[in-house]
Each structure stands twice: as structure tokens, then as C-alpha cells.
Amino acid sequence: MTEDQYPDFGYSYQLLIKQLLLAPAVRSPDQEIVYRDQRRFTYRQFHSRVVQLANALTSAGIGKGDAVAVMDWDSHRYLECFFAIPMLGAILQTVNIRLSSEQVLYTLNHARPRLLLVNTEFLPLLKEIGQRLESIEEVILIVDDSDSRSEAPKPSREYEGWLASQGSHFDYPDFNENATATTFYTTGTTGLPKAVYFTHRQLVLHTLATLATYGTAAVQGRLHQADVYMPITPMFHVHAWGLPYAATTLGLKQVYPGRYTPEMLLELKKREAVTFSHCVPTILHMLLSHPASKDVDMQGWKIITGGSALPVGLATAAEERGIDIFCGYGMSETGPLSTIAHLAPSGERNAKRDIATRITAGRPVILVEVRTVDGSMNDVPRDGVSGGEVVLRSPWLTQGYRGDAEGSKKLWEGGYLHTGDIGILGEDGYLRLVDRLKDIIKTGGEWVSSLDVENIISRHPAVSEVAVIGVNSDRWGERPMALIVLRPDVEAPTSENIKAYMAAAVADGTISKFGVPDEVRFVELLPKTSVGKLDKKLMRDQFTAAD
Amino acid sequence: MTEDQYPDFGYSYQLLIKQLLLAPAVRSPDQEIVYRDQRRFTYRQFHSRVVQLANALTSAGIGKGDAVAVMDWDSHRYLECFFAIPMLGAILQTVNIRLSSEQVLYTLNHARPRLLLVNTEFLPLLKEIGQRLESIEEVILIVDDSDSRSEAPKPSREYEGWLASQGSHFDYPDFNENATATTFYTTGTTGLPKAVYFTHRQLVLHTLATLATYGTAAVQGRLHQADVYMPITPMFHVHAWGLPYAATTLGLKQVYPGRYTPEMLLELKKREAVTFSHCVPTILHMLLSHPASKDVDMQGWKIITGGSALPVGLATAAEERGIDIFCGYGMSETGPLSTIAHLAPSGERNAKRDIATRITAGRPVILVEVRTVDGSMNDVPRDGVSGGEVVLRSPWLTQGYRGDAEGSKKLWEGGYLHTGDIGILGEDGYLRLVDRLKDIIKTGGEWVSSLDVENIISRHPAVSEVAVIGVNSDRWGERPMALIVLRPDVEAPTSENIKAYMAAAVADGTISKFGVPDEVRFVELLPKTSVGKLDKKLMRDQFTAAD
């Protein structure tokens, strides 16, 4: 017998976003979805509103393959768009509203949405670029309680009224699971924003793997049906790491905080008893150092950080507050979940070793293949020492950059997605990131990880934030420079104090002597990218130019 | 823009069984897989053995689309076959060794395997049918420590020696995820065994959904990375409910008990500290009533039951021993996971209400659509009262019965898989099974669920096991008859005692007065099917004839 496909009489089940709603519809109809201090909905209402939005979009002429752009802070409306737009067969464009107006314009003209849903807070930006928008036929205004709709462009309608006038029934169509569901733009530090995109199949598989991975964690950091979820990475940024899809699939209570302010986030954490969140390290730092955080019991709050390295000092500070802190690794191109630093179940716990594990990139998620390779795609040893570029396969990676065949081919060279990160795989299965391929400091024939140096300096009691960059050196090629934001409440150290502080790390072999910065500068602020990462490109430009 | 598929430069990731091995290879290389008191392997060794098996199969000429049959008890070898055979692109046929020799012959000639792996324990059976086997070119003998290979048919080789001679490298091919991975036969109480079949995609999705569902349970019954897994439903029966795939994907310690004997199961539970199992109610009953169970601490042992209804009496007995008992629902055709009776996270716990919930069929698993419908495929109300046939959609249902176009079309009538079960959906989301469509007792214009009557009688202190069937009645159409196995250690009741015992349930409205059996018989044994279910067809034949 040489027949590998048996006959098919059944329903051809495509993996579509609509199916993520099957279980919660039955399990959690009365569970809540909360928006700031302004609105509360049950899942029953959420389902009705998604139906109304689907009807509204359809009546606006939106159908299969049409893009619809959204500009909003994290909200119940965004969650409705996460479902209704792709469930129609249309494509949700999540607009990064932290980009410059010119970049927003570029991404809108590139994705060519027919409809734009926009929070009135962004009308000034829209006014600036409105004349040059090429594809948008209609604008739907999202009006927060705190705002008015004075400067509305024409033609426009208001979201709540638009929904209210719609019918309460909609048959979501079946279609091919490889239809694109979402698109957004990733901005490196150079070049134009690049369009990544994800299919229904990819988002459903990402959701399943997220639940399977977070759910089965043995020691800490597990997601379960009694959790209360609040995102603190924006929904416009890689679907808030896919957690809104996962939380909805589980039927969790969800809390959407709108624009991130430490006061509101802390207030919501407290009032709604939030148990599961995710953020970049800078936001974690902001939350912990805010005066209002003193009044918030953070015991047991599970927080995943990602986007950039979590300094051990910040992780320790979070743990001292009772936060169950751990890292994940991924990027816009990877959907994003790739590895997660749950503690392994074996053996006795050791606080110091555990925190060192929690700040690694973690171990591969189910179905993810992680390799570290040299320039010829040969694996470097998984010995905890050898570094190589992290390359990936998983079922939910962007299949390219839309409209950029050359960039797409480069991204996928050799059949693996190239992350541009240098990592070390250990025998324990954990991935440790060394640096971005472009941020690593090449000094005197050695490679020094800017992250390692930052990690050491971050432990100094006077240091609030630190960035380390390579600056040109005639003699050494590059040399590390440290840029430090000091704590206001601790006596300020000198450059020499910082260098002396690093001597211990050199002495115990944590870092080579070439890693000690020649220059230490104290600054008021560190430049960040639109998604809150240290903008080392800008720092290199500024501080190399300043020399 | 009307483009719904953005371009594709990436790796075309097919959902293949080989990818389930990616995470455990990195996470748990030193974790153990145990076979009875005979063998222990690490995952590292397991991976090598799967490679060797793949090489051995290839050298025997097995390739894409070829079927390979296995006849063994639950073992590490079976687990190796679960992976190596489909990972080659071949099809694993799991042979139900509890069938009659004629039925085994039928299934082997129907699936047409080229190769048969057989435990020497089944050589007498093989001898009986060997001359009539049409497709098998070679037999590989599995020799347990306790057995010898005296009666080996020619040509044949021995499994361990066959593996040992193989190379240690194999490149598992990529292929279409819709390739068939496994097939086996389901036997109703009438007609020939029917071939169900599952693809790589289906098994991978079933595994993800199993992990996502069991992992995220809030109150009890959760599966996590520190569990120790032991199947107590056979691997030949719906892949032991898919748990071996799930356990391997998580890198759990696994314990394979070979042929099920209460002594060995209880000994392994104790010695290997098993925490997660599944079985049919009759096996649970056997374990709890066995004298050796007194010496086994069962506290915290998570056991899912399925296959037939779990009587409340048995559930209570299990709970009294500290077992975390709960039910799942599915069948051979459904892969099987469809619903699972995890307790909902909300509210205070109430032991009586909780046990009533634990013995329901449960709530729909992620991605599973459950409907209860009338004969015209209209939904009956989800009101906790109205019964209808349970019909399903999920991504892992058999797409038909191979070689039976008519049966396949009937199975999938109206685009939903027909389970043949009558169920009631409640507003709480839980499915309660009333009866098999063919076992329900139609008496005087009312429908009486044989399961309801069994449940009530099972609580009588003298009752060990009970079956209720409908027997013909000129006046009422059918009337219930109860067949009871008594406990040896309790004073025996009379028929009238049992009927009187039921009067309370009639009085409080648990059951209609038509549900009280006219006749109660005390028997030594209840006939069971090959998978341990009550064989009511046989009982009806016997007891109706005896009248």
C-alpha cells in the first residue's frame, strides 16, 4: 500500500480566529472585560459587540482581503477589532502610534487600509498627514469619556454609535486558514518601517502554544483559568505578544488600561486584582520606582518581560516586591513567542540561581526550533559558552516583509528566520542572549556584550538605568562607553567609582577587562525607541559625534 | 486592496509529529521513560532508539504511505512506534489485541500493513490467523523478559536486536501535514470493525489542545511539567487518549505498565510516584477494590475517566482515597478529546456539587464546537433539561471510516460528526450525557436514561457494579432491568430492597417512577466489550432471550 492520505468525508476545519471564541462562549459568558475606570462588559456583551462591529464593517463595504487600520491605546475596542476584522476575512493593521507622523503616514500608505478607526486623541496627528493619506475612504472616531470630538474630519462616524445601529446576528464565514489576519510595521534603527504579517492559522497556533506553554509551567509563571489579565505592552505591538487572544480563548477576566500611565496601571492592578501581565523592562522600572507603587500589593503578580534584556538588579527589585518575574524572547517578526524563561521543575530552589535563570531568554516553546549558528549556518556548540546568531523555525513566523522581496529573502536565508541576535545555548536548554549582532562591541579582537556590562553596572546601588554602547577607537576598533541615569535618592558616584565597582566582576571572571568602559557619562535620560527599547543607534550617533 | 494572502518567503512549517520532539530534546534529555520493572531509558536514549527504529523500518523497505501494524501492551516500544512510524511518512496501525482472532484478522487484512511488530505473547493468536494474513511481508518479534521466542514464525526478527544493528542518524523528512499518521479500528456492538484514521496535523493539534486545556485548569486536574504520567487506557485505543504524545511533548517522566494487572499498576504508581493517569471506570473500580490498594498512597493522583459514565458512588470512593478524579468525553472517532470536566474556577467549593460536576462529560475543549441537536440538526435549548444528539466539530476528528463511504457520510451528516450519544448542555457550559442513542430505554412514551438508573443503584452500599438495560414489554414498549454484581463483604440485598432503595430517588424527583426496574437480577459478572465498556448489546441479547 502506498497511499498516505485516507479519504475525507468530514468538515474541513480551518484554523480561524473565530474558533478561539468557541470555548469562552460556553465557559465564561458572565466573565468581565474592563476598560480603565470607564467601561465594563461581560463576554456575552463582548460577543454581541463583535457581531455588531462585523455588521458595521460589512455595511461600510469591508470584505475579504481589505485592510482596516486601528489607532488606539489598549482597550476593549481594540480587542473587538482583534476579532471582528480578521473574522470577516479582512486584515487588521495595528498602527504604532508612537512612530513619527511621517512614519505613520508611510505605514498607512503602504498597507492601504480602506477604513481607519482612530482615537480622537490622535486627531492632531491625523490632521497633519490627512491630505497625504492615499487609501482611506472613511474614518471611524473612537471617543474616550475624557475627550470630545471637536476636530473630527469628514466623512467620519463615531465608534459606539456606529456599533449601536447594527444588527445582532452575523454568520462569520469559513475561508482558507492561510488568509492574512493582521499586519503591522517593525522599525529598526535604520531604513523604512517593514511590514510583517500573520495568518489566521499562525495566530491560532500561537494562541495554542502560548496556552500550552504558560499553562504547563511547573514552578512559577503559569497562566490558568482563574487569572486576571492586563497587558502592559501595547496591542499595536505584536498583538500585545498574543496574550489578548490567549486570554480571550481561556475566557479570563481582562483589564485594558488605555494609555499607559503608572498611576492608572497601579490603580487597575490593585482594584481589579490583576495577576498576569507583560511589559518591557523600562515599564517595569517605571512601575516599581513610582511613589504610588508603595500602596500596591504586588505579591504573586506574574509579569513576563521582553523586548530587551532584564537587568538582574531590576529583576531582584521586582522579586523583592513579590512579583513572579520572568523573561520571554521574541520579536515582531516571530509572532512573537519563541522562548520563555520558566524555571525548570527539577531540584531544589536556589534564589540566586533561579533569578539568573529567570532573566535568560528561556527555553524553546513547543513547536519552536531554536538554533545558534555561525555565518555559514553551521550550529555552534550548545555548551553554554559558544555564541552564534539565533535562527528560528516555528509555525507562526512572518513569512517575509511585505513589498520587500530582498529583505524577506535575507530574513529567511537558509530556510530559518534570522533574528539578528547573538545567543548562547546551554546544556540546560536555556538561551542566553549576548547582544544584538549590531550592538556587540568589538574591541581589540574580543567581543564584549553591551548587555553584560549593563547588567553589572545596573547592580550599583546608585544606578537607575544604564546603556552601554561601542564608540570608535583608533587603537581598539571600538571601546565601551557607559551612559548612566542615577537614582535621585542615593549619593552620586563618580566615573571612577563605577569603574572600580566593575573591577570585582573582572576579578571573578564575569567579564573580561576589555569590558570596563573607558568613559562613563551621567545623563538625565536615555533615548528610547517607539516601543520603549534603548535606542543605541541614536546613542552611538550622538555620543560618537560629540567626541 | 483585495488581497488576502500576503507573500510567502519563509519555511513552510507543516504540523508534523516530529516537531513534538523539539522541546523535550532541549528541556528534558535526562528525564526517564520507564517500562514496568524491566527497563528505564532517558529521553536521550529514547531519541536514539526512535532514530534506530526509523533506520530499521527504512531498511525493511517501509516508506511513505506504507502501513505498519503493532500488537503490544503499553510499552516504551509502543511509544517509539508512535513517533518513528509516522515520522517516516508511514502509517501506524494500532491493533486492538482484545478483539477476537477473526476481528484481528479482518483489521489486518483491511489496513494491509507490510510489517507487523508483535509481542511474542500474541504468537498463539498469530499462529491461528497467520495463513490468512494477506499483506504482511515480515514480522518483528517483541520479546519481554518474561517470555521466550520459541514459536517464532518465519521470516522474523527480534525488535531489540533489529534496533541495535542500526545507524544513529536519520533525517526525518518534511511532508504534507495532511498525510495519514495512524489508523485503528472501532468496534460497535454490531457489524464489522470500522477504520478511523488521523493525520499528522490532527495529532499535533490534539496534542496542543490537550496541553492547553489540561495545563490551564484552575482548580484541579492540571497537567504540568513536573507530573509523572502513566496510561491505564491502552495505547492501541485512540492513542491512549493522546496523552503519550502530550507527555512526550512536555518531556515528562513516563511509566508504561505493559499488560494491566492491578498489582503491577499499583506497584508502579507507588514506586515511580505517578501523578497523572487515565482509565475507564471499570479499571478504576478494579484498582480501588484490589487488596493491594490499601498500601498505596493515592493522594493527589489525577485520574481522568472516560469511555463510559462514571457512577457517583465510584467517584466518591476515589475521592475518599485522595484521587483527583474527573471525566473526559470522546470516542475513537473524535481523536478523542472533546470535553473535559475540570471544575470551573469561580465561587466557593462545595464537595457534593463538585463531585456532580466531575462526573459530567465536561465543558468543550478549546477549538471544539459542541452542539446538541434534534433529528433535523436544529439545536435543542441549552437549558440543562433538553436532550439532543451530541454532534461535534474540531480539528482532529476522523474524516470518515476508511473503505466505508456510506458509513462515513452518515457519520458526517450535515457537516458535523454524529456521536450517537444523547446529551444535555447546561447554562453552566457542562455537557451531561443521558445515554447512548441506542441504550436509552423507551418506556410508556418516556425516555429513561439507563445511566441515570445505574447511577442511583450504584450508591447502594451492597452494590459493586450495575448495568441497566431495556427489555421488551408488550405493554410499555420497553422496561428497565437491572443487573447487579454485589460486594462480597456486605450483606446481600433482595430485589425488593433495591427497588425500595430507588423509591427515594423517585420521591425527590431525581428519576421518574418509570425508571424503577421491574426486574433486578444479581449476577457474577457483567459482560464487557474489548475496551472494558459494559456490553449492553450482549446483555440485551442474553436477558431478553432468557425471558
GROMACS .gro file of N, CA and C in nm, chain B residues 396-503:
model
  324
  943TRP      N    1  -0.956   1.763   1.491
  943TRP     CA    2  -0.889   1.631   1.500
  943TRP      C    3  -0.988   1.515   1.498
  944LEU      N    4  -1.098   1.530   1.426
  944LEU     CA    5  -1.197   1.422   1.415
  944LEU      C    6  -1.164   1.336   1.292
  945THR      N    7  -1.188   1.204   1.303
  945THR     CA    8  -1.166   1.120   1.185
  945THR      C    9  -1.252   1.173   1.070
  946GLN      N   10  -1.195   1.173   0.952
  946GLN     CA   11  -1.267   1.228   0.838
  946GLN      C   12  -1.355   1.124   0.771
  947GLY      N   13  -1.368   1.009   0.834
  947GLY     CA   14  -1.456   0.905   0.780
  947GLY      C   15  -1.415   0.770   0.833
  948TYR      N   16  -1.482   0.665   0.782
  948TYR     CA   17  -1.440   0.527   0.806
  948TYR      C   18  -1.380   0.478   0.675
  949ARG      N   19  -1.254   0.437   0.679
  949ARG     CA   20  -1.189   0.401   0.554
  949ARG      C   21  -1.258   0.280   0.491
  950GLY      N   22  -1.287   0.292   0.361
  950GLY     CA   23  -1.350   0.182   0.290
  950GLY      C   24  -1.499   0.169   0.314
  951ASP      N   25  -1.556   0.272   0.377
  951ASP     CA   26  -1.699   0.267   0.409
  951ASP      C   27  -1.759   0.405   0.381
  952ALA      N   28  -1.780   0.431   0.254
  952ALA     CA   29  -1.827   0.563   0.213
  952ALA      C   30  -1.964   0.594   0.274
  953GLU      N   31  -2.048   0.492   0.278
  953GLU     CA   32  -2.183   0.512   0.330
  953GLU      C   33  -2.179   0.546   0.479
  954GLY      N   34  -2.104   0.465   0.555
  954GLY     CA   35  -2.090   0.492   0.699
  954GLY      C   36  -2.026   0.628   0.724
  955SER      N   37  -1.932   0.665   0.639
  955SER     CA   38  -1.864   0.794   0.655
  955SER      C   39  -1.960   0.911   0.635
  956LYS      N   40  -2.041   0.898   0.534
  956LYS     CA   41  -2.138   1.006   0.504
  956LYS      C   42  -2.239   1.018   0.618
  957LYS      N   43  -2.278   0.903   0.673
  957LYS     CA   44  -2.372   0.905   0.783
  957LYS      C   45  -2.308   0.966   0.907
  958LEU      N   46  -2.182   0.931   0.930
  958LEU     CA   47  -2.109   0.986   1.045
  958LEU      C   48  -2.104   1.139   1.039
  959TRP      N   49  -2.091   1.192   0.917
  959TRP     CA   50  -2.069   1.335   0.899
  959TRP      C   51  -2.192   1.407   0.843
  960GLU      N   52  -2.308   1.349   0.862
  960GLU     CA   53  -2.430   1.408   0.806
  960GLU      C   54  -2.449   1.552   0.855
  961GLY      N   55  -2.472   1.643   0.762
  961GLY     CA   56  -2.494   1.782   0.799
  961GLY      C   57  -2.366   1.856   0.837
  962GLY      N   58  -2.251   1.798   0.809
  962GLY     CA   59  -2.125   1.869   0.834
  962GLY      C   60  -2.075   1.861   0.977
  963TYR      N   61  -2.143   1.785   1.061
  963TYR     CA   62  -2.099   1.764   1.199
  963TYR      C   63  -2.082   1.614   1.224
  964LEU      N   64  -1.985   1.579   1.308
  964LEU     CA   65  -1.967   1.439   1.342
  964LEU      C   66  -2.074   1.397   1.442
  965HIS      N   67  -2.144   1.290   1.409
  965HIS     CA   68  -2.253   1.240   1.495
  965HIS      C   69  -2.197   1.139   1.593
  966THR      N   70  -2.213   1.168   1.723
  966THR     CA   71  -2.156   1.080   1.824
  966THR      C   72  -2.246   0.963   1.858
  967GLY      N   73  -2.374   0.974   1.829
  967GLY     CA   74  -2.467   0.869   1.871
  967GLY      C   75  -2.499   0.875   2.019
  968ASP      N   76  -2.455   0.981   2.086
  968ASP     CA   77  -2.486   1.000   2.228
  968ASP      C   78  -2.593   1.107   2.245
  969ILE      N   79  -2.680   1.084   2.343
  969ILE     CA   80  -2.777   1.186   2.381
  969ILE      C   81  -2.718   1.266   2.496
  970GLY      N   82  -2.713   1.396   2.481
  970GLY     CA   83  -2.657   1.480   2.586
  970GLY      C   84  -2.742   1.602   2.613
  971ILE      N   85  -2.717   1.661   2.730
  971ILE     CA   86  -2.786   1.784   2.771
  971ILE      C   87  -2.679   1.889   2.799
  972LEU      N   88  -2.692   2.005   2.737
  972LEU     CA   89  -2.600   2.115   2.766
  972LEU      C   90  -2.664   2.207   2.869
  973GLY      N   91  -2.586   2.243   2.970
  973GLY     CA   92  -2.637   2.332   3.073
  973GLY      C   93  -2.591   2.474   3.050
  974GLU      N   94  -2.656   2.566   3.118
  974GLU     CA   95  -2.614   2.705   3.110
  974GLU      C   96  -2.475   2.725   3.170
  975ASP      N   97  -2.434   2.630   3.254
  975ASP     CA   98  -2.301   2.635   3.312
  975ASP      C   99  -2.194   2.586   3.215
  976GLY      N  100  -2.236   2.546   3.094
  976GLY     CA  101  -2.140   2.504   2.993
  976GLY      C  102  -2.104   2.357   2.996
  977TYR      N  103  -2.149   2.286   3.099
  977TYR     CA  104  -2.116   2.143   3.111
  977TYR      C  105  -2.214   2.058   3.031
  978LEU      N  106  -2.158   1.956   2.968
  978LEU     CA  107  -2.237   1.858   2.894
  978LEU      C  108  -2.265   1.739   2.984
  979ARG      N  109  -2.391   1.701   2.994
  979ARG     CA  110  -2.429   1.582   3.071
  979ARG      C  111  -2.481   1.479   2.972
  980LEU      N  112  -2.420   1.361   2.974
  980LEU     CA  113  -2.464   1.258   2.881
  980LEU      C  114  -2.581   1.184   2.941
  981VAL      N  115  -2.682   1.165   2.858
  981VAL     CA  116  -2.803   1.096   2.904
  981VAL      C  117  -2.786   0.947   2.880
  982ASP      N  118  -2.745   0.914   2.762
  982ASP     CA  119  -2.731   0.773   2.726
  982ASP      C  120  -2.683   0.764   2.583
  983ARG      N  121  -2.644   0.642   2.546
  983ARG     CA  122  -2.624   0.618   2.404
  983ARG      C  123  -2.763   0.621   2.340
  984LEU      N  124  -2.767   0.676   2.220
  984LEU     CA  125  -2.892   0.681   2.145
  984LEU      C  126  -2.955   0.541   2.143
  985LYS      N  127  -2.872   0.436   2.137
  985LYS     CA  128  -2.927   0.300   2.124
  985LYS      C  129  -2.950   0.231   2.259
  986ASP      N  130  -2.902   0.291   2.370
  986ASP     CA  131  -2.920   0.229   2.502
  986ASP      C  132  -3.033   0.293   2.582
  987ILE      N  133  -3.080   0.407   2.537
  987ILE     CA  134  -3.185   0.475   2.612
  987ILE      C  135  -3.311   0.385   2.614
  988ILE      N  136  -3.381   0.388   2.725
  988ILE     CA  137  -3.494   0.296   2.741
  988ILE      C  138  -3.624   0.373   2.717
  989LYS      N  139  -3.697   0.329   2.615
  989LYS     CA  140  -3.821   0.397   2.578
  989LYS      C  141  -3.937   0.321   2.642
  990THR      N  142  -3.994   0.382   2.745
  990THR     CA  143  -4.095   0.310   2.822
  990THR      C  144  -4.219   0.397   2.842
  991GLY      N  145  -4.327   0.350   2.788
  991GLY     CA  146  -4.456   0.419   2.804
  991GLY      C  147  -4.453   0.564   2.759
  992GLY      N  148  -4.383   0.590   2.646
  992GLY     CA  149  -4.380   0.726   2.594
  992GLY      C  150  -4.274   0.814   2.658
  993GLU      N  151  -4.208   0.764   2.763
  993GLU     CA  152  -4.099   0.841   2.825
  993GLU      C  153  -3.964   0.783   2.788
  994TRP      N  154  -3.860   0.869   2.794
  994TRP     CA  155  -3.724   0.819   2.776
  994TRP      C  156  -3.659   0.812   2.914
  995VAL      N  157  -3.609   0.693   2.946
  995VAL     CA  158  -3.536   0.678   3.071
  995VAL      C  159  -3.390   0.647   3.037
  996SER      N  160  -3.301   0.722   3.098
  996SER     CA  161  -3.159   0.700   3.075
  996SER      C  162  -3.112   0.583   3.160
  997SER      N  163  -3.056   0.482   3.093
  997SER     CA  164  -3.002   0.367   3.167
  997SER      C  165  -2.891   0.414   3.261
  998LEU      N  166  -2.819   0.517   3.222
  998LEU     CA  167  -2.709   0.567   3.305
  998LEU      C  168  -2.759   0.628   3.434
  999ASP      N  169  -2.873   0.699   3.426
  999ASP     CA  170  -2.930   0.759   3.547
  999ASP      C  171  -2.968   0.652   3.648
 1000VAL      N  172  -3.031   0.547   3.599
 1000VAL     CA  173  -3.075   0.440   3.688
 1000VAL      C  174  -2.952   0.372   3.750
 1001GLU      N  175  -2.850   0.349   3.665
 1001GLU     CA  176  -2.727   0.287   3.717
 1001GLU      C  177  -2.665   0.373   3.826
 1002ASN      N  178  -2.665   0.502   3.801
 1002ASN     CA  179  -2.605   0.595   3.897
 1002ASN      C  180  -2.670   0.584   4.034
 1003ILE      N  181  -2.802   0.578   4.035
 1003ILE     CA  182  -2.875   0.570   4.162
 1003ILE      C  183  -2.845   0.437   4.231
 1004ILE      N  184  -2.855   0.329   4.156
 1004ILE     CA  185  -2.834   0.197   4.216
 1004ILE      C  186  -2.690   0.182   4.265
 1005SER      N  187  -2.595   0.244   4.192
 1005SER     CA  188  -2.453   0.229   4.229
 1005SER      C  189  -2.423   0.282   4.368
 1006ARG      N  190  -2.512   0.370   4.418
 1006ARG     CA  191  -2.487   0.426   4.551
 1006ARG      C  192  -2.528   0.333   4.665
 1007HIS      N  193  -2.603   0.230   4.633
 1007HIS     CA  194  -2.642   0.134   4.737
 1007HIS      C  195  -2.516   0.068   4.792
 1008PRO      N  196  -2.504   0.060   4.923
 1008PRO     CA  197  -2.378   0.012   4.983
 1008PRO      C  198  -2.341  -0.131   4.946
 1009ALA      N  199  -2.436  -0.211   4.903
 1009ALA     CA  200  -2.404  -0.351   4.872
 1009ALA      C  201  -2.369  -0.371   4.725
 1010VAL      N  202  -2.380  -0.265   4.646
 1010VAL     CA  203  -2.364  -0.279   4.502
 1010VAL      C  204  -2.219  -0.253   4.460
 1011SER      N  205  -2.162  -0.348   4.391
 1011SER     CA  206  -2.027  -0.332   4.338
 1011SER      C  207  -2.032  -0.277   4.195
 1012GLU      N  208  -2.111  -0.338   4.110
 1012GLU     CA  209  -2.128  -0.289   3.973
 1012GLU      C  210  -2.272  -0.308   3.930
 1013VAL      N  211  -2.317  -0.224   3.839
 1013VAL     CA  212  -2.455  -0.237   3.794
 1013VAL      C  213  -2.466  -0.198   3.647
 1014ALA      N  214  -2.553  -0.268   3.575
 1014ALA     CA  215  -2.588  -0.230   3.438
 1014ALA      C  216  -2.740  -0.232   3.427
 1015VAL      N  217  -2.794  -0.135   3.356
 1015VAL     CA  218  -2.939  -0.131   3.335
 1015VAL      C  219  -2.965  -0.133   3.185
 1016ILE      N  220  -3.052  -0.222   3.145
 1016ILE     CA  221  -3.085  -0.234   3.003
 1016ILE      C  222  -3.237  -0.229   2.986
 1017GLY      N  223  -3.280  -0.202   2.863
 1017GLY     CA  224  -3.422  -0.206   2.831
 1017GLY      C  225  -3.457  -0.346   2.778
 1018VAL      N  226  -3.563  -0.405   2.836
 1018VAL     CA  227  -3.609  -0.533   2.780
 1018VAL      C  228  -3.752  -0.513   2.727
 1019ASN      N  229  -3.784  -0.591   2.627
 1019ASN     CA  230  -3.914  -0.571   2.560
 1019ASN      C  231  -4.030  -0.591   2.656
 1020SER      N  232  -4.132  -0.509   2.637
 1020SER     CA  233  -4.253  -0.521   2.718
 1020SER      C  234  -4.370  -0.496   2.625
 1021ASP      N  235  -4.463  -0.589   2.623
 1021ASP     CA  236  -4.579  -0.572   2.535
 1021ASP      C  237  -4.655  -0.444   2.570
 1022ARG      N  238  -4.666  -0.420   2.700
 1022ARG     CA  239  -4.748  -0.308   2.743
 1022ARG      C  240  -4.677  -0.173   2.729
 1023TRP      N  241  -4.546  -0.167   2.768
 1023TRP     CA  242  -4.477  -0.038   2.776
 1023TRP      C  243  -4.376  -0.014   2.664
 1024GLY      N  244  -4.366  -0.111   2.573
 1024GLY     CA  245  -4.259  -0.098   2.472
 1024GLY      C  246  -4.132  -0.157   2.526
 1025GLU      N  247  -4.071  -0.086   2.623
 1025GLU     CA  248  -3.955  -0.138   2.693
 1025GLU      C  249  -3.971  -0.111   2.842
 1026ARG      N  250  -3.901  -0.194   2.920
 1026ARG     CA  251  -3.895  -0.170   3.065
 1026ARG      C  252  -3.752  -0.190   3.111
 1027PRO      N  253  -3.706  -0.110   3.210
 1027PRO     CA  254  -3.569  -0.128   3.259
 1027PRO      C  255  -3.552  -0.257   3.338
 1028MET      N  256  -3.436  -0.318   3.319
 1028MET     CA  257  -3.394  -0.433   3.400
 1028MET      C  258  -3.255  -0.401   3.455
 1029ALA      N  259  -3.235  -0.431   3.586
 1029ALA     CA  260  -3.104  -0.404   3.645
 1029ALA      C  261  -3.029  -0.534   3.668
 1030LEU      N  262  -2.900  -0.532   3.629
 1030LEU     CA  263  -2.811  -0.646   3.652
 1030LEU      C  264  -2.705  -0.599   3.750
 1031ILE      N  265  -2.696  -0.670   3.863
 1031ILE     CA  266  -2.612  -0.618   3.971
 1031ILE      C  267  -2.508  -0.721   4.014
 1032VAL      N  268  -2.383  -0.675   4.028
 1032VAL     CA  269  -2.278  -0.754   4.094
 1032VAL      C  270  -2.267  -0.700   4.236
 1033LEU      N  271  -2.280  -0.789   4.333
 1033LEU     CA  272  -2.278  -0.745   4.473
 1033LEU      C  273  -2.137  -0.744   4.530
 1034ARG      N  274  -2.118  -0.662   4.632
 1034ARG     CA  275  -1.993  -0.666   4.707
 1034ARG      C  276  -1.990  -0.793   4.791
 1035PRO      N  277  -1.874  -0.857   4.801
 1035PRO     CA  278  -1.868  -0.981   4.880
 1035PRO      C  279  -1.877  -0.953   5.030
 1036ASP      N  280  -1.839  -0.834   5.071
 1036ASP     CA  281  -1.821  -0.807   5.215
 1036ASP      C  282  -1.943  -0.742   5.281
 1037VAL      N  283  -2.052  -0.726   5.207
 1037VAL     CA  284  -2.170  -0.659   5.263
 1037VAL      C  285  -2.289  -0.754   5.250
 1038GLU      N  286  -2.379  -0.746   5.345
 1038GLU     CA  287  -2.494  -0.835   5.340
 1038GLU      C  288  -2.575  -0.814   5.212
 1039ALA      N  289  -2.612  -0.923   5.147
 1039ALA     CA  290  -2.679  -0.914   5.016
 1039ALA      C  291  -2.822  -0.864   5.030
 1040PRO      N  292  -2.860  -0.765   4.949
 1040PRO     CA  293  -2.999  -0.719   4.949
 1040PRO      C  294  -3.086  -0.809   4.859
 1041THR      N  295  -3.216  -0.791   4.869
 1041THR     CA  296  -3.307  -0.858   4.775
 1041THR      C  297  -3.342  -0.760   4.663
 1042SER      N  298  -3.409  -0.814   4.560
 1042SER     CA  299  -3.460  -0.728   4.452
 1042SER      C  300  -3.547  -0.618   4.509
 1043GLU      N  301  -3.632  -0.659   4.605
 1043GLU     CA  302  -3.726  -0.560   4.661
 1043GLU      C  303  -3.651  -0.452   4.738
 1044ASN      N  304  -3.540  -0.490   4.805
 1044ASN     CA  305  -3.459  -0.390   4.874
 1044ASN      C  306  -3.408  -0.283   4.774
 1045ILE      N  307  -3.363  -0.331   4.659
 1045ILE     CA  308  -3.309  -0.239   4.559
 1045ILE      C  309  -3.419  -0.146   4.508
 1046LYS      N  310  -3.536  -0.203   4.480
 1046LYS     CA  311  -3.647  -0.119   4.431
 1046LYS      C  312  -3.688  -0.018   4.537
 1047ALA      N  313  -3.689  -0.064   4.660
 1047ALA     CA  314  -3.725   0.028   4.770
 1047ALA      C  315  -3.620   0.138   4.781
 1048TYR      N  316  -3.492   0.099   4.762
 1048TYR     CA  317  -3.385   0.198   4.769
 1048TYR      C  318  -3.404   0.307   4.664
 1049MET      N  319  -3.458   0.269   4.548
 1049MET     CA  320  -3.481   0.366   4.441
 1049MET      C  321  -3.597   0.460   4.468
 1050ALA      N  322  -3.683   0.418   4.559
 1050ALA     CA  323  -3.803   0.499   4.582
 1050ALA      C  324  -3.768   0.641   4.626
   0.00000   0.00000   0.00000
